[in-house]
Tab-separated table of N, CA and C in Angstrom:
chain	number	residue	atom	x	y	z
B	125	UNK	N	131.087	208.078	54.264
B	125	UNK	CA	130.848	206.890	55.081
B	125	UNK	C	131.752	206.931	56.314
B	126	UNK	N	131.207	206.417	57.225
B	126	UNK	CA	132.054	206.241	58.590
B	126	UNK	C	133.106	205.326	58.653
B	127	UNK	N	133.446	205.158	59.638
B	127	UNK	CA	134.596	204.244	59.786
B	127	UNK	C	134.022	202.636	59.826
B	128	UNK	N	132.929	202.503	60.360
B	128	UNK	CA	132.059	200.990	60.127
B	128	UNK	C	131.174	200.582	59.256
B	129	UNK	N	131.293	201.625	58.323
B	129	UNK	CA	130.699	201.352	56.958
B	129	UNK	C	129.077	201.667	56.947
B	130	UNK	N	129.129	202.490	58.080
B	130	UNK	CA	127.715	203.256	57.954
B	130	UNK	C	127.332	204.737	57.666
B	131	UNK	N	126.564	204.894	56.742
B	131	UNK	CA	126.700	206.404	56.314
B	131	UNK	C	126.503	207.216	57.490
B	132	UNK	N	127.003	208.234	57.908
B	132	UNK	CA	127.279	209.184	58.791
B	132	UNK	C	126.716	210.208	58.688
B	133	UNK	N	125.705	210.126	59.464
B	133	UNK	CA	124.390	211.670	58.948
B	133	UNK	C	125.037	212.861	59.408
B	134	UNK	N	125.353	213.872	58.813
B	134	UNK	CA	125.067	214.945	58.647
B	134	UNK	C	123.982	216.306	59.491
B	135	UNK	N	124.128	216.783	59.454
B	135	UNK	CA	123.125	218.176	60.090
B	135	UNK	C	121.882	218.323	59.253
B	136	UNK	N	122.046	218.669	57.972
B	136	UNK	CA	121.173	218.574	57.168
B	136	UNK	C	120.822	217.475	56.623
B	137	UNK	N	120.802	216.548	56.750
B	137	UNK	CA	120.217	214.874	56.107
B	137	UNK	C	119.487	214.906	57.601
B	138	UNK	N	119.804	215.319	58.593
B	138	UNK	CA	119.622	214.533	60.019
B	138	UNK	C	118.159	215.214	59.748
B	139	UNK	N	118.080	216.726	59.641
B	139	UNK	CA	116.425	217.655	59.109
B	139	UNK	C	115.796	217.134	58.332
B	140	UNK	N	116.632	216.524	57.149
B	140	UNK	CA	115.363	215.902	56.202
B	140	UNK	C	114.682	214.985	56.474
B	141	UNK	N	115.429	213.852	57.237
B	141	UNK	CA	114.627	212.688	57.929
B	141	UNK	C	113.548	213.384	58.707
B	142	UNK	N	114.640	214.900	59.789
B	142	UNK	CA	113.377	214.575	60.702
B	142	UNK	C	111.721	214.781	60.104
B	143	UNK	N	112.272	215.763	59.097
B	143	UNK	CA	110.959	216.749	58.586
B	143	UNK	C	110.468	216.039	57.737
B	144	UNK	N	111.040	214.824	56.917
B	144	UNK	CA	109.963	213.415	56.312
B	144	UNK	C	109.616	212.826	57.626
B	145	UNK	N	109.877	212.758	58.882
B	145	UNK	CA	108.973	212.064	59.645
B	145	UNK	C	107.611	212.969	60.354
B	146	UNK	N	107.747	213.914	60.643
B	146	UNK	CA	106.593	215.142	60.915
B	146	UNK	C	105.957	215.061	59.947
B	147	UNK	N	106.490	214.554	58.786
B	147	UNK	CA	105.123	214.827	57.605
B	147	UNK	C	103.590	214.091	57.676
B	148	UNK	N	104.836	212.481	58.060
B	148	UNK	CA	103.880	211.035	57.848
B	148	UNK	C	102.420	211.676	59.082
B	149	UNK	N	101.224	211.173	58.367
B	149	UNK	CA	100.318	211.181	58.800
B	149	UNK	C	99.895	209.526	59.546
B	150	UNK	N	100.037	208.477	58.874
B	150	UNK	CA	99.606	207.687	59.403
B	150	UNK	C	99.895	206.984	60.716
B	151	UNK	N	98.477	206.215	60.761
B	151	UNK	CA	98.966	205.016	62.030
B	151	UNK	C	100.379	204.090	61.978
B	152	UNK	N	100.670	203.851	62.754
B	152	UNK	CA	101.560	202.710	62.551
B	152	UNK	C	102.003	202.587	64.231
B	153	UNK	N	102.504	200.941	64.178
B	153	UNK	CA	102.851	200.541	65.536
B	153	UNK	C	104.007	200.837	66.317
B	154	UNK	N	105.181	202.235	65.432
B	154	UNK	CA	105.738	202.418	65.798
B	154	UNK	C	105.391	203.626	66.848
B	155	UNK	N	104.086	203.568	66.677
B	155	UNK	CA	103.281	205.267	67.142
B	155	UNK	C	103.055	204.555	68.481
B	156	UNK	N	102.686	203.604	68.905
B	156	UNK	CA	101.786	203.030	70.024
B	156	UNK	C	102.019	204.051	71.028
B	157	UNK	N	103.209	203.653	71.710
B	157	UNK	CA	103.989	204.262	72.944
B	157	UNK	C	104.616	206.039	72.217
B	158	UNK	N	104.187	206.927	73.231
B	158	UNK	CA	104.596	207.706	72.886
B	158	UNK	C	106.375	208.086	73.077
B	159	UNK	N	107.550	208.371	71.817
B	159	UNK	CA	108.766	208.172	72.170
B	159	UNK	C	108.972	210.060	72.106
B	160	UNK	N	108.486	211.242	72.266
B	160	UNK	CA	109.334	212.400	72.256
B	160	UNK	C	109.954	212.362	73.151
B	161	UNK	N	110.553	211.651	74.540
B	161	UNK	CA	111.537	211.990	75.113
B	161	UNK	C	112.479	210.696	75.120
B	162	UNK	N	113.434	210.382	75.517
B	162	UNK	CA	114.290	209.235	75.778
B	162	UNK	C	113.822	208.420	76.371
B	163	UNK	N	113.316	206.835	75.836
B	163	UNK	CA	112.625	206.292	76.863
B	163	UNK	C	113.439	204.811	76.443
B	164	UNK	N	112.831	203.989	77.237
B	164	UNK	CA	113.543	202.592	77.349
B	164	UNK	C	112.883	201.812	75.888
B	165	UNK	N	113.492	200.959	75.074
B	165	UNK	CA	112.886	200.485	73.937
B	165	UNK	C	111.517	199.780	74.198
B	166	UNK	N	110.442	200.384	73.837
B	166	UNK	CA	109.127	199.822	74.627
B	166	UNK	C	109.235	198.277	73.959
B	167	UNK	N	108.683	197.260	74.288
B	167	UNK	CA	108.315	196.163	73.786
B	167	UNK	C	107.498	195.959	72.931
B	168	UNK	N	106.363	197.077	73.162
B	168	UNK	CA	105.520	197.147	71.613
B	168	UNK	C	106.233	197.081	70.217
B	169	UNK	N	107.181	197.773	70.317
B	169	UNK	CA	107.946	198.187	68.985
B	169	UNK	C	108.361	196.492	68.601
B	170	UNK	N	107.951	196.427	67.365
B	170	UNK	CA	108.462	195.300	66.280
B	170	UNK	C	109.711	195.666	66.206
B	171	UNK	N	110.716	195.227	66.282
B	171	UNK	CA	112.019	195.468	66.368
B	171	UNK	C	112.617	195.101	64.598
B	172	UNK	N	111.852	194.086	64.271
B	172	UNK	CA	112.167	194.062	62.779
B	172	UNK	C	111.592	195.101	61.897
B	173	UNK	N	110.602	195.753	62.126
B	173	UNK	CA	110.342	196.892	61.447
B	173	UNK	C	111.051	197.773	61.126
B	174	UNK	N	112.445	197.722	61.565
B	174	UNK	CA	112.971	198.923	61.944
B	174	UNK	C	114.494	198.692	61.408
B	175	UNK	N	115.266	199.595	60.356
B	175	UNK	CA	116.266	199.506	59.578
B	175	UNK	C	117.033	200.418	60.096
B	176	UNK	N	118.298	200.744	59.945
B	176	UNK	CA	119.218	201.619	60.548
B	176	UNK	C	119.673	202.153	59.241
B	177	UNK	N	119.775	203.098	59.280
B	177	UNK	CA	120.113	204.028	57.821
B	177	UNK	C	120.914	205.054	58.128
B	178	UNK	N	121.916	204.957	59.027
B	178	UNK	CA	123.327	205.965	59.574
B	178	UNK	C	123.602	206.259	60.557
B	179	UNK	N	124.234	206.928	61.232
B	179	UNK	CA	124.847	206.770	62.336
B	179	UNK	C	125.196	208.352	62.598
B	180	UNK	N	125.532	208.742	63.682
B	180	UNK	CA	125.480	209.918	64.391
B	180	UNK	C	126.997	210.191	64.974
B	181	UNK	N	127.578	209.175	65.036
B	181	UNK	CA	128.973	208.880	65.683
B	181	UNK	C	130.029	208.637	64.783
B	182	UNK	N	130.435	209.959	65.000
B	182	UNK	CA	131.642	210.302	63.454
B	182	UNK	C	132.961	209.227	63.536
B	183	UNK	N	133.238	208.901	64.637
B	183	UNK	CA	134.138	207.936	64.417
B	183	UNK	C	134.044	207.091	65.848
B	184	UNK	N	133.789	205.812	65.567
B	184	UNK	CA	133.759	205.012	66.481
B	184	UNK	C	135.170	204.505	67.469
B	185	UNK	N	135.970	205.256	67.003
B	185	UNK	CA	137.391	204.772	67.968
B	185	UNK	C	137.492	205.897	68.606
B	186	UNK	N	136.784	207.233	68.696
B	186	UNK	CA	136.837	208.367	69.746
B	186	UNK	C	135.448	207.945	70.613
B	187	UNK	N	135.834	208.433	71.722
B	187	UNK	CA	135.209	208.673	72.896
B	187	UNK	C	134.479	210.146	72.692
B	188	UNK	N	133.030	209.452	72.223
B	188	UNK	CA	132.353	211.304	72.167
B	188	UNK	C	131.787	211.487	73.895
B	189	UNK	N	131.917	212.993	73.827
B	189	UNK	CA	131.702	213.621	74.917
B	189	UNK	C	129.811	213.362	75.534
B	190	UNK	N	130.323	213.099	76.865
B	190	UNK	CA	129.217	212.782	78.005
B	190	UNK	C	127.887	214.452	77.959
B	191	UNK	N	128.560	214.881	77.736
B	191	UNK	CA	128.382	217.060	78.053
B	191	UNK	C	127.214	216.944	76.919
B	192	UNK	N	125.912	217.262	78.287
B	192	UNK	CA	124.276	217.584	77.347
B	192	UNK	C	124.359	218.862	77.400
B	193	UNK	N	123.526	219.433	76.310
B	193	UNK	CA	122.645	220.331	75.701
B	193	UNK	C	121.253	220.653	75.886
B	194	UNK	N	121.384	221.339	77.185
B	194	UNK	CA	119.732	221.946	78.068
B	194	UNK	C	120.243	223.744	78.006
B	195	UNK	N	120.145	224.666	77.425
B	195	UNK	CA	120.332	225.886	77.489
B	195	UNK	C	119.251	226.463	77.983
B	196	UNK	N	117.808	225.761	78.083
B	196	UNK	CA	116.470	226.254	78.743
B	196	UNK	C	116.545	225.075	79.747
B	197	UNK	N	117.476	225.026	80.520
B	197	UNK	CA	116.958	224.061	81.791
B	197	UNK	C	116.493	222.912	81.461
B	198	UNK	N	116.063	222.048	80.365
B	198	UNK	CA	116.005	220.766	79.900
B	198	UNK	C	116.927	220.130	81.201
B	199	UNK	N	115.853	218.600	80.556
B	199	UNK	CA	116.628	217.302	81.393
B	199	UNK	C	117.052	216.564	80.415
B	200	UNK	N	117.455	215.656	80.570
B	200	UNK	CA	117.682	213.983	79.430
B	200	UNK	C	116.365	213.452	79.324
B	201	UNK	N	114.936	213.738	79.935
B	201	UNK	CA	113.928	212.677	79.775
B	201	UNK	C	113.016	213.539	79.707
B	202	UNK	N	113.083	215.273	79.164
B	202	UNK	CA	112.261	216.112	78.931
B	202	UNK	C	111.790	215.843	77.384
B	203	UNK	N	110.600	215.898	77.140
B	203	UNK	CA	109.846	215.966	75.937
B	203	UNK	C	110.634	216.832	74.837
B	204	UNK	N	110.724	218.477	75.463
B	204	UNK	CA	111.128	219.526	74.809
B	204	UNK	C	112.555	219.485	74.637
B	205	UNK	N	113.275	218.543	75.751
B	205	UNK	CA	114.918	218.550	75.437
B	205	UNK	C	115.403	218.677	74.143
B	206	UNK	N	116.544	219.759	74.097
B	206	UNK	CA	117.022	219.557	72.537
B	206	UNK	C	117.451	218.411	72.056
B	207	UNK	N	117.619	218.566	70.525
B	207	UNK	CA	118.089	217.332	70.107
B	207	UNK	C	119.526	218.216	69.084
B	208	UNK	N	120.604	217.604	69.816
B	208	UNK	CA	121.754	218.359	69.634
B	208	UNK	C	123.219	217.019	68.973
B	209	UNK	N	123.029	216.911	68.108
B	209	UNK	CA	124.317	216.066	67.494
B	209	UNK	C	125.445	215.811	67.787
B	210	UNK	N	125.887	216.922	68.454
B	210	UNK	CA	127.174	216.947	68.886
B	210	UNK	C	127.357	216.628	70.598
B	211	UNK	N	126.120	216.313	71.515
B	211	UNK	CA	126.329	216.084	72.559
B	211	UNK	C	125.320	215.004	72.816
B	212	UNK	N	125.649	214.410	73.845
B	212	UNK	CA	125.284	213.144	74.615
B	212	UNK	C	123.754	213.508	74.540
B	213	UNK	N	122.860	212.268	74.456
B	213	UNK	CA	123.444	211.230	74.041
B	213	UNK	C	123.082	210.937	72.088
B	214	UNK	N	122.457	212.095	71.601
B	214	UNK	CA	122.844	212.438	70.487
B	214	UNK	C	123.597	211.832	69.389
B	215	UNK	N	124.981	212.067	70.237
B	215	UNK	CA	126.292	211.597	69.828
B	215	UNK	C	126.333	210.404	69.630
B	216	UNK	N	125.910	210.121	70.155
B	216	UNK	CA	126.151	207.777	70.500
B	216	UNK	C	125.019	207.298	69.402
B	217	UNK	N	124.349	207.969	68.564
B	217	UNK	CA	123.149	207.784	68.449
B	217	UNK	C	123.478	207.099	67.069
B	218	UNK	N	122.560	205.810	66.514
B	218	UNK	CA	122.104	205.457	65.220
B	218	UNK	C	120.782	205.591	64.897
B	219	UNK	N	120.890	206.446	63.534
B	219	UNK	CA	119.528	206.920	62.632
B	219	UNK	C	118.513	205.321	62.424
B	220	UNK	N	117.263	205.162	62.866
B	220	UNK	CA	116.668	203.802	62.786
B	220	UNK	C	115.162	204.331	61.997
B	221	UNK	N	115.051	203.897	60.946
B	221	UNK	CA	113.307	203.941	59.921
B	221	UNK	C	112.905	202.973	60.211
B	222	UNK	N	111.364	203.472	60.656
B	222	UNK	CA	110.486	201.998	60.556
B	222	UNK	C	109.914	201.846	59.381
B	223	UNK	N	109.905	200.398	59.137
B	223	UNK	CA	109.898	200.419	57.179
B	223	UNK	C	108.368	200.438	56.925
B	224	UNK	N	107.345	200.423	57.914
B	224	UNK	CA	105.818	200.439	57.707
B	224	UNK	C	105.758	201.750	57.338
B	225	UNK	N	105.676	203.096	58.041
B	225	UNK	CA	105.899	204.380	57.632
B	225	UNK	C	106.682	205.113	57.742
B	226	UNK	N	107.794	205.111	57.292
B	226	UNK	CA	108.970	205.887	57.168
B	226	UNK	C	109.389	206.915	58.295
B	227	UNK	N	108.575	206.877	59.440
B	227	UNK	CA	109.342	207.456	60.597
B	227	UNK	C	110.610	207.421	60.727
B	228	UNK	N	111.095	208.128	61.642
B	228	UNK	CA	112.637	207.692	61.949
B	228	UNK	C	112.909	208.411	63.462
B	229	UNK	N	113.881	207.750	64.075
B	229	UNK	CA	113.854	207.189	64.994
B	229	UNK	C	115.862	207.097	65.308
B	230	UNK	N	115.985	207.981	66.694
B	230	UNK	CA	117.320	208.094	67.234
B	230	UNK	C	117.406	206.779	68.335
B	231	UNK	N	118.442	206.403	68.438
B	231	UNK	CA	118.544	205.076	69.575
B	231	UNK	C	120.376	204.572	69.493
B	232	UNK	N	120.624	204.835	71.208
B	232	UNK	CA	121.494	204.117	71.222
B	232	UNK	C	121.536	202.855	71.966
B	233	UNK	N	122.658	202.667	72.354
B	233	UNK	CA	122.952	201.606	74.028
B	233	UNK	C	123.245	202.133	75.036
B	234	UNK	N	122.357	202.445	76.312
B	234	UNK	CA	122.672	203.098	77.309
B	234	UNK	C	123.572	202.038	78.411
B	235	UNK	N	124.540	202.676	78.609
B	235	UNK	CA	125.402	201.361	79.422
B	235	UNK	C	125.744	202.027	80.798
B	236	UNK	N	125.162	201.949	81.526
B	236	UNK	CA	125.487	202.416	83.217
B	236	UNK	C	125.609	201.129	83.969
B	237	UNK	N	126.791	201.391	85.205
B	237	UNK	CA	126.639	200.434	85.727
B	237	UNK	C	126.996	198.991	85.612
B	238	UNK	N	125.284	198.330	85.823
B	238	UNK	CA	125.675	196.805	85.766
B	238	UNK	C	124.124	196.420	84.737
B	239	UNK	N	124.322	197.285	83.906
B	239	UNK	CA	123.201	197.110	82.804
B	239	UNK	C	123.394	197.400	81.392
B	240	UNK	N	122.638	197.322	80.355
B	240	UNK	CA	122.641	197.988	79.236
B	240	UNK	C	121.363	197.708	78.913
B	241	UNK	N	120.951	199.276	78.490
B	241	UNK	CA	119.617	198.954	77.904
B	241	UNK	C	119.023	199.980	76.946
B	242	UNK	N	118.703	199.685	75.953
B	242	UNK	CA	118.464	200.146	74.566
B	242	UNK	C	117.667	201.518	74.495
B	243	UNK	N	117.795	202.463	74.089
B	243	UNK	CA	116.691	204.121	74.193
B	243	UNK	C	116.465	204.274	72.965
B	244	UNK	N	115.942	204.902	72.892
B	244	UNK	CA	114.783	205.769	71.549
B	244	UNK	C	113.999	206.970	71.655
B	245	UNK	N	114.206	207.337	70.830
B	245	UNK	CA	113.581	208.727	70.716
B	245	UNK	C	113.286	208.970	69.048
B	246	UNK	N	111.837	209.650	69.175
B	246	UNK	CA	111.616	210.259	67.785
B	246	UNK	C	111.849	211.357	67.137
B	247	UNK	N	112.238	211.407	66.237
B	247	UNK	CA	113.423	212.536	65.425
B	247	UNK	C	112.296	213.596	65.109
B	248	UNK	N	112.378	215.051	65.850
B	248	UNK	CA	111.374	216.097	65.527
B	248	UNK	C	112.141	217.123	65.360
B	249	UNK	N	111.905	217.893	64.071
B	249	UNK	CA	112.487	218.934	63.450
B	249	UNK	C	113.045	219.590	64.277
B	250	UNK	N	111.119	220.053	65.228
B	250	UNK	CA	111.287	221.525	65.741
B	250	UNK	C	112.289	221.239	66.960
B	251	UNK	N	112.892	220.495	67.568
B	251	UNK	CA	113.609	219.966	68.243
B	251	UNK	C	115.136	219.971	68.178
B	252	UNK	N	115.326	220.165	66.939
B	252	UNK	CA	116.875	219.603	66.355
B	252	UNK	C	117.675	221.201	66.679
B	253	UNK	N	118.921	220.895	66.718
B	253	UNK	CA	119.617	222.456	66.943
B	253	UNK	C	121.303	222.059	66.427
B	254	UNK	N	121.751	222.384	65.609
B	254	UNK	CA	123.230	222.440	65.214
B	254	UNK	C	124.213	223.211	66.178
B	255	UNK	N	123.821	222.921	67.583
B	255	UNK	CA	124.594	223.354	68.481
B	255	UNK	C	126.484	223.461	68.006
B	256	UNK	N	127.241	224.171	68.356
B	256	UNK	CA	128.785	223.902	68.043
B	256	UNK	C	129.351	222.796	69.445
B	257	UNK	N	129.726	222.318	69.052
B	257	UNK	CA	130.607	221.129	70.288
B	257	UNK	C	131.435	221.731	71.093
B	258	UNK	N	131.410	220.496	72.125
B	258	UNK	CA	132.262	221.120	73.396
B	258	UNK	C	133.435	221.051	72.745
């Protein structure tokens, strides 16, 4: 468990989610809007649907590192961008299931500026990479 009393996913728990969510076949309203890249929390999304089941951020009193993970030229809002644990925004990230079909679902608080505003992204296997940290 983490330091805020949320279980702290792992590398391999982080695969099993993703690869129970690639499985699910069905509809559901968490599907509406398409989320493979980082996008703003659409409004479609039922926000109560949706449970948090761990956290990505090994300890909340360190400052995890800003430093992305594009080794093929990726952006932050590329489809194909990796999905790398140990770097931004990854790092900041809490594990979220939608309880209709067991998807799951990365999201932090994006805070720039003179804003904050909520992201998401859907957790895909072929995507994931146990990069080593800066």
């Amino acid at each position: 468990m983490s330091l805020n009393n949320q279980l702290t996913v792992d590398f391999p728990l982080l695969m099993r989610q993703a690869q129970a969510s690639a499985a699910v076949t069905q509809a559901c309203s968490c599907t509406i809007t398409p989320l493979q890249a980082w996008t703003a929390q659409p409004l479609t999304l039922e926000l109560d649907c949706f449970e948090e089941v761990g956290t990505l951020l090994d300890d909340p009193y360190d400052e995890p590192t800003f430093a992305e993970y594009h080794p093929a030229g990726t952006r932050y809002d590329s489809p194909d961008a990796p999905i790398a644990p140990r770097f931004y925004p990854t790092n900041r990230c809490s594990v979220a299931r939608c309880t209709k079909c067991s998807r799951h679902y990365l999201r932090y608080n994006e805070a720039g500026g003179y804003f904050t505003e909520l992201r998401i992204r859907a957790l895909q296997p072929d995507l994931l990479v146990d990069a080593p940290g800066v």
